[in-house]
PDB file of C-alpha atoms in Angstrom:
ATOM      1  CA  MET A 265     103.650  71.911 145.464  1.00 47.00           C
ATOM      2  CA  ALA A 266     103.610  72.806 149.142  1.00 48.00           C
ATOM      3  CA  LYS A 267     100.661  71.669 150.921  1.00 50.00           C
ATOM      4  CA  ASN A 268      99.065  73.958 153.747  1.00 49.00           C
ATOM      5  CA  PRO A 269      98.733  72.062 157.220  1.00 48.00           C
ATOM      6  CA  SER A 270      95.425  71.351 158.308  1.00 49.00           C
ATOM      7  CA  ASN A 271      95.739  73.451 161.617  1.00 52.00           C
ATOM      8  CA  ALA A 272      97.209  76.961 159.785  1.00 46.00           C
ATOM      9  CA  PRO A 273      94.561  79.517 158.825  1.00 48.00           C
ATOM     10  CA  MET A 274      93.864  80.500 155.296  1.00 48.00           C
ATOM     11  CA  SER A 275      95.139  83.949 154.539  1.00 50.00           C
ATOM     12  CA  GLY A 276      91.658  84.788 153.004  1.00 54.00           C
ATOM     13  CA  SER A 277      89.467  84.300 156.059  1.00 56.00           C
ATOM     14  CA  SER A 278      92.170  85.926 158.498  1.00 60.00           C
ATOM     15  CA  ASP A 279      91.733  89.207 156.205  1.00 67.00           C
ATOM     16  CA  ALA A 280      88.131  88.505 156.308  1.00 63.00           C
ATOM     17  CA  GLY A 281      88.136  88.576 160.033  1.00 65.00           C
ATOM     18  CA  ALA A 282      90.320  91.367 160.379  1.00 66.00           C
ATOM     19  CA  GLN A 283      88.124  93.518 158.234  1.00 70.00           C
ATOM     20  CA  GLU A 284      84.892  92.604 160.155  1.00 70.00           C
ATOM     21  CA  THR A 285      86.917  93.536 163.349  1.00 75.00           C
ATOM     22  CA  SER A 286      88.187  96.821 162.092  1.00 83.00           C
ATOM     23  CA  PHE A 287      84.602  97.719 160.694  1.00 75.00           C
ATOM     24  CA  GLY A 288      82.959  96.746 164.179  1.00 75.00           C
ATOM     25  CA  ARG A 289      85.442  99.164 166.172  1.00 78.00           C
ATOM     26  CA  TRP A 290      84.848 102.053 163.314  1.00 80.00           C
ATOM     27  CA  LEU A 291      81.195 101.630 163.893  1.00 74.00           C
ATOM     28  CA  LEU A 292      81.538 101.513 167.659  1.00 73.00           C
ATOM     29  CA  GLU A 293      83.627 104.714 167.576  1.00 75.00           C
ATOM     30  CA  THR A 294      81.300 106.362 165.382  1.00 76.00           C
ATOM     31  CA  ILE A 295      78.181 105.724 167.750  1.00 79.00           C
ATOM     32  CA  VAL A 296      80.367 106.978 170.580  1.00 71.00           C
ATOM     33  CA  LEU A 297      81.465 109.916 168.990  1.00 73.00           C
ATOM     34  CA  VAL A 298      77.953 110.882 167.596  1.00 75.00           C
ATOM     35  CA  ALA A 299      76.452 110.148 171.408  1.00 70.00           C
ATOM     36  CA  LEU A 300      79.184 112.493 172.784  1.00 65.00           C
ATOM     37  CA  ALA A 301      78.744 115.147 170.446  1.00 64.00           C
ATOM     38  CA  PHE A 302      74.932 115.074 171.080  1.00 62.00           C
ATOM     39  CA  ALA A 303      75.354 115.401 174.852  1.00 61.00           C
ATOM     40  CA  LEU A 304      77.879 118.290 174.554  1.00 59.00           C
ATOM     41  CA  ALA A 305      75.396 120.053 172.241  1.00 56.00           C
ATOM     42  CA  GLN A 306      72.464 119.392 174.733  1.00 58.00           C
ATOM     43  CA  GLY A 307      74.652 120.500 177.783  1.00 56.00           C
ATOM     44  CA  ILE A 308      75.662 123.656 175.824  1.00 53.00           C
ATOM     45  CA  LYS A 309      71.949 124.338 174.926  1.00 54.00           C
ATOM     46  CA  ALA A 310      70.739 123.865 178.501  1.00 57.00           C
ATOM     47  CA  PHE A 311      73.726 125.879 180.466  1.00 58.00           C
ATOM     48  CA  VAL A 312      75.547 128.100 178.114  1.00 65.00           C
ATOM     49  CA  VAL A 313      73.821 129.347 175.146  1.00 87.00           C
ATOM     50  CA  GLN A 314      70.540 128.399 173.110  1.00 91.00           C
ATOM     51  CA  PRO A 315      69.095 129.461 169.602  1.00 92.00           C
ATOM     52  CA  PHE A 316      65.383 130.730 169.638  1.00 92.00           C
ATOM     53  CA  VAL A 317      63.086 131.710 166.964  1.00 91.00           C
ATOM     54  CA  VAL A 318      60.914 135.062 167.788  1.00 91.00           C
ATOM     55  CA  PRO A 319      57.459 133.931 167.625  1.00 86.00           C
ATOM     56  CA  THR A 320      55.673 137.238 167.610  1.00 88.00           C
ATOM     57  CA  GLY A 321      56.106 140.947 166.591  1.00 93.00           C
ATOM     58  CA  SER A 322      55.916 142.160 169.948  1.00 95.00           C
ATOM     59  CA  MET A 323      59.674 143.656 169.993  1.00 96.00           C
ATOM     60  CA  LEU A 324      59.424 145.322 166.599  1.00 96.00           C
ATOM     61  CA  PRO A 325      61.476 147.109 165.482  1.00 95.00           C
ATOM     62  CA  THR A 326      64.189 145.763 167.824  1.00 95.00           C
ATOM     63  CA  ILE A 327      63.498 142.390 166.824  1.00 96.00           C
ATOM     64  CA  GLU A 328      61.469 141.305 163.661  1.00 94.00           C
ATOM     65  CA  LEU A 329      59.145 138.374 163.691  1.00 92.00           C
ATOM     66  CA  LYS A 330      61.136 135.103 163.084  1.00 92.00           C
ATOM     67  CA  ASP A 331      64.124 136.812 163.611  1.00 95.00           C
ATOM     68  CA  ARG A 332      66.852 133.858 164.980  1.00 95.00           C
ATOM     69  CA  LEU A 333      68.684 135.021 168.042  1.00 95.00           C
ATOM     70  CA  LEU A 334      70.791 133.487 170.588  1.00 95.00           C
ATOM     71  CA  ALA A 335      70.470 134.050 174.392  1.00 95.00           C
ATOM     72  CA  GLU A 336      73.099 132.907 177.036  1.00 95.00           C
ATOM     73  CA  LYS A 337      72.248 131.490 180.062  1.00 93.00           C
ATOM     74  CA  ILE A 338      75.304 131.499 182.045  1.00 93.00           C
ATOM     75  CA  THR A 339      74.797 135.212 183.776  1.00 93.00           C
ATOM     76  CA  TYR A 340      71.201 134.654 185.281  1.00 93.00           C
ATOM     77  CA  ARG A 341      72.201 131.180 186.471  1.00 90.00           C
ATOM     78  CA  PHE A 342      75.436 131.559 187.944  1.00 90.00           C
ATOM     79  CA  VAL A 343      76.301 135.347 188.223  1.00 93.00           C
ATOM     80  CA  ARG A 344      73.055 137.556 188.713  1.00 95.00           C
ATOM     81  CA  PRO A 345      69.306 138.473 188.095  1.00 95.00           C
ATOM     82  CA  PRO A 346      68.303 140.091 185.145  1.00 97.00           C
ATOM     83  CA  ARG A 347      68.732 143.810 184.808  1.00 97.00           C
ATOM     84  CA  GLN A 348      66.439 146.801 183.723  1.00 97.00           C
ATOM     85  CA  GLY A 349      66.737 147.290 179.890  1.00 97.00           C
ATOM     86  CA  GLU A 350      67.939 143.689 179.058  1.00 97.00           C
ATOM     87  CA  ILE A 351      65.958 141.597 176.636  1.00 97.00           C
ATOM     88  CA  VAL A 352      65.232 138.002 178.010  1.00 97.00           C
ATOM     89  CA  VAL A 353      63.548 134.866 176.804  1.00 94.00           C
ATOM     90  CA  PHE A 354      61.111 133.294 179.313  1.00 93.00           C
ATOM     91  CA  ALA A 355      58.334 130.743 179.438  1.00 90.00           C
ATOM     92  CA  ASN A 356      55.335 131.793 178.324  1.00 89.00           C
ATOM     93  CA  PRO A 357      52.677 132.332 181.425  1.00 87.00           C
ATOM     94  CA  ASP A 358      49.826 131.216 179.023  1.00 81.00           C
ATOM     95  CA  SER A 359      50.708 127.648 178.761  1.00 70.00           C
ATOM     96  CA  SER A 360      47.802 127.155 176.749  1.00 71.00           C
ATOM     97  CA  ASP A 361      49.731 128.690 173.692  1.00 68.00           C
ATOM     98  CA  PRO A 362      51.200 126.018 171.683  1.00 60.00           C
ATOM     99  CA  VAL A 363      52.715 128.627 169.103  1.00 60.00           C
ATOM    100  CA  ALA A 364      54.434 131.136 171.806  1.00 71.00           C
ATOM    101  CA  ARG A 365      55.841 128.757 174.383  1.00 84.00           C
ATOM    102  CA  ILE A 366      58.701 131.117 174.653  1.00 87.00           C
ATOM    103  CA  LEU A 367      58.289 134.832 174.805  1.00 92.00           C
ATOM    104  CA  ILE A 368      60.755 137.445 174.447  1.00 95.00           C
ATOM    105  CA  LYS A 369      60.558 141.097 176.099  1.00 97.00           C
ATOM    106  CA  ARG A 370      62.413 143.655 177.759  1.00 98.00           C
ATOM    107  CA  VAL A 371      62.839 143.946 181.661  1.00 98.00           C
ATOM    108  CA  ILE A 372      61.196 147.280 182.602  1.00 98.00           C
ATOM    109  CA  ALA A 373      61.501 146.913 186.404  1.00 98.00           C
ATOM    110  CA  THR A 374      62.923 144.319 188.999  1.00 98.00           C
ATOM    111  CA  GLY A 375      62.077 143.252 192.363  1.00 97.00           C
ATOM    112  CA  GLY A 376      61.448 146.356 194.786  1.00 98.00           C
ATOM    113  CA  GLN A 377      60.597 148.703 191.958  1.00 98.00           C
ATOM    114  CA  THR A 378      57.043 150.140 191.417  1.00 98.00           C
ATOM    115  CA  VAL A 379      55.810 150.489 187.774  1.00 98.00           C
ATOM    116  CA  ASP A 380      53.061 152.825 186.857  1.00 98.00           C
ATOM    117  CA  ILE A 381      51.718 153.997 183.420  1.00 98.00           C
ATOM    118  CA  LYS A 382      50.535 157.672 183.274  1.00 97.00           C
ATOM    119  CA  ASP A 383      49.605 159.396 179.912  1.00 96.00           C
ATOM    120  CA  GLU A 384      50.663 156.191 178.055  1.00 96.00           C
ATOM    121  CA  GLN A 385      54.304 156.480 179.451  1.00 97.00           C
ATOM    122  CA  VAL A 386      56.128 154.346 181.772  1.00 98.00           C
ATOM    123  CA  TYR A 387      57.577 155.128 185.203  1.00 98.00           C
ATOM    124  CA  VAL A 388      59.501 153.326 187.172  1.00 98.00           C
ATOM    125  CA  ASP A 389      59.868 154.569 190.929  1.00 98.00           C
ATOM    126  CA  GLY A 390      58.262 157.907 190.077  1.00 97.00           C
ATOM    127  CA  LYS A 391      60.622 158.627 187.042  1.00 98.00           C
ATOM    128  CA  LYS A 392      59.519 158.389 183.437  1.00 97.00           C
ATOM    129  CA  LEU A 393      61.586 155.837 181.598  1.00 97.00           C
ATOM    130  CA  ASP A 394      63.549 157.165 178.538  1.00 96.00           C
ATOM    131  CA  GLU A 395      62.745 154.279 176.101  1.00 97.00           C
ATOM    132  CA  PRO A 396      64.222 155.035 172.407  1.00 96.00           C
ATOM    133  CA  TYR A 397      63.635 151.332 171.577  1.00 96.00           C
ATOM    134  CA  THR A 398      59.670 152.097 171.322  1.00 96.00           C
ATOM    135  CA  TYR A 399      60.340 154.770 168.834  1.00 95.00           C
ATOM    136  CA  GLY A 400      57.363 156.874 170.451  1.00 94.00           C
ATOM    137  CA  LYS A 401      54.745 154.045 170.408  1.00 96.00           C
ATOM    138  CA  PRO A 402      52.297 154.625 173.260  1.00 96.00           C
ATOM    139  CA  SER A 403      52.300 152.464 176.273  1.00 97.00           C
ATOM    140  CA  ALA A 404      48.697 151.761 176.990  1.00 96.00           C
ATOM    141  CA  LEU A 405      47.255 150.285 180.243  1.00 96.00           C
ATOM    142  CA  GLY A 406      46.503 146.535 180.431  1.00 96.00           C
ATOM    143  CA  THR A 407      44.455 144.622 182.696  1.00 97.00           C
ATOM    144  CA  VAL A 408      46.774 144.554 185.804  1.00 97.00           C
ATOM    145  CA  SER A 409      45.945 147.325 188.105  1.00 97.00           C
ATOM    146  CA  LEU A 410      48.620 149.922 188.252  1.00 97.00           C
ATOM    147  CA  PRO A 411      50.802 150.979 190.198  1.00 98.00           C
ATOM    148  CA  ILE A 412      52.341 148.027 191.248  1.00 98.00           C
ATOM    149  CA  THR A 413      55.616 147.245 193.243  1.00 98.00           C
ATOM    150  CA  VAL A 414      57.481 144.337 191.720  1.00 98.00           C
ATOM    151  CA  PRO A 415      57.886 141.580 194.096  1.00 98.00           C
ATOM    152  CA  GLU A 416      61.383 140.470 195.231  1.00 97.00           C
ATOM    153  CA  GLY A 417      62.537 137.567 192.896  1.00 97.00           C
ATOM    154  CA  TYR A 418      60.389 138.646 189.924  1.00 98.00           C
ATOM    155  CA  VAL A 419      60.682 141.048 186.874  1.00 98.00           C
ATOM    156  CA  TRP A 420      58.108 143.465 185.023  1.00 98.00           C
ATOM    157  CA  LEU A 421      58.457 142.479 181.629  1.00 98.00           C
ATOM    158  CA  MET A 422      57.351 144.640 178.330  1.00 98.00           C
ATOM    159  CA  GLY A 423      57.716 144.265 174.331  1.00 97.00           C
ATOM    160  CA  ASP A 424      58.930 147.262 172.579  1.00 98.00           C
ATOM    161  CA  ASN A 425      56.017 147.057 170.330  1.00 97.00           C
ATOM    162  CA  ARG A 426      53.631 148.395 172.936  1.00 97.00           C
ATOM    163  CA  PRO A 427      50.391 148.632 171.016  1.00 96.00           C
ATOM    164  CA  ASN A 428      50.803 145.062 170.019  1.00 96.00           C
ATOM    165  CA  SER A 429      52.309 143.090 173.015  1.00 95.00           C
ATOM    166  CA  GLY A 430      51.050 141.013 175.564  1.00 93.00           C
ATOM    167  CA  ASP A 431      53.264 141.350 178.444  1.00 96.00           C
ATOM    168  CA  SER A 432      53.345 142.229 182.132  1.00 98.00           C
ATOM    169  CA  ARG A 433      50.559 144.750 181.720  1.00 98.00           C
ATOM    170  CA  PHE A 434      48.264 141.662 181.147  1.00 96.00           C
ATOM    171  CA  PHE A 435      49.909 138.891 182.802  1.00 96.00           C
ATOM    172  CA  GLY A 436      51.831 140.445 185.678  1.00 97.00           C
ATOM    173  CA  PRO A 437      55.261 140.290 187.025  1.00 98.00           C
ATOM    174  CA  GLN A 438      56.977 137.169 185.981  1.00 97.00           C
ATOM    175  CA  PRO A 439      59.450 135.269 188.451  1.00 97.00           C
ATOM    176  CA  VAL A 440      63.095 135.240 187.633  1.00 96.00           C
ATOM    177  CA  SER A 441      62.936 131.477 187.523  1.00 94.00           C
ATOM    178  CA  ALA A 442      61.095 131.415 184.460  1.00 94.00           C
ATOM    179  CA  VAL A 443      63.637 133.437 182.663  1.00 95.00           C
ATOM    180  CA  GLN A 444      65.649 131.118 180.373  1.00 92.00           C
ATOM    181  CA  GLY A 445      68.516 133.660 178.970  1.00 94.00           C
ATOM    182  CA  ARG A 446      69.560 137.023 178.119  1.00 96.00           C
ATOM    183  CA  ALA A 447      69.363 137.474 174.289  1.00 96.00           C
ATOM    184  CA  PHE A 448      72.193 139.273 172.907  1.00 95.00           C
ATOM    185  CA  TRP A 449      72.694 138.290 169.396  1.00 94.00           C
ATOM    186  CA  THR A 450      70.666 138.012 165.956  1.00 95.00           C
ATOM    187  CA  TYR A 451      72.269 135.633 163.831  1.00 95.00           C
ATOM    188  CA  TRP A 452      69.630 135.333 161.166  1.00 94.00           C
ATOM    189  CA  PRO A 453      68.873 136.704 158.464  1.00 93.00           C
ATOM    190  CA  PRO A 454      72.179 137.973 157.838  1.00 93.00           C
ATOM    191  CA  GLY A 455      71.203 141.451 157.192  1.00 92.00           C
ATOM    192  CA  ARG A 456      70.250 141.866 160.888  1.00 93.00           C
ATOM    193  CA  PHE A 457      73.285 139.797 162.050  1.00 93.00           C
ATOM    194  CA  GLY A 458      74.444 141.680 165.174  1.00 93.00           C
ATOM    195  CA  ARG A 459      74.187 142.344 168.682  1.00 92.00           C
ATOM    196  CA  LEU A 460      70.738 143.228 170.402  1.00 91.00           C
ATOM    197  CA  GLU A 461      70.248 146.179 172.439  1.00 86.00           C
TER     198      GLU A 461
END
């Protein structure tokens, strides 16, 4: 019967060591991959596209309460400022509101344009806006004195659901720096899946 030399490793302990090394490597690789995936997701959310849940009904019927939508961030960050008619998400100027930290409204006017409301109709630079997205709902005056010329670097924002929208009529023009992205797509619920206009 052959004897195992005293300095030769036992095959069982060698297999166990290899298994421990293999498991340790797998665990490390898994942690690294999860960390990279998280960093990538955060980078996309911060700089490319971000999902939002609509907190109010101020954009009815264009956007329903609790709709889930996507807002892209590349255009306003790297290409150009917001344009009239675009739907944007922005930081709520009323920071005391714990529910609606992010609001969504439509850009009605940009820097240098003058906004007025006459006979419950919105005018920009003296011309009445064609606003099919309001479905004929009246645009009442708010607490901000009109007419007002929007400062450069600011936008005038209003909800499509004019009778039930706290917007620039109440909190005034908002800085473009507060705008977090351009809302372009509804992805939930499935029945409302599609492009925002």
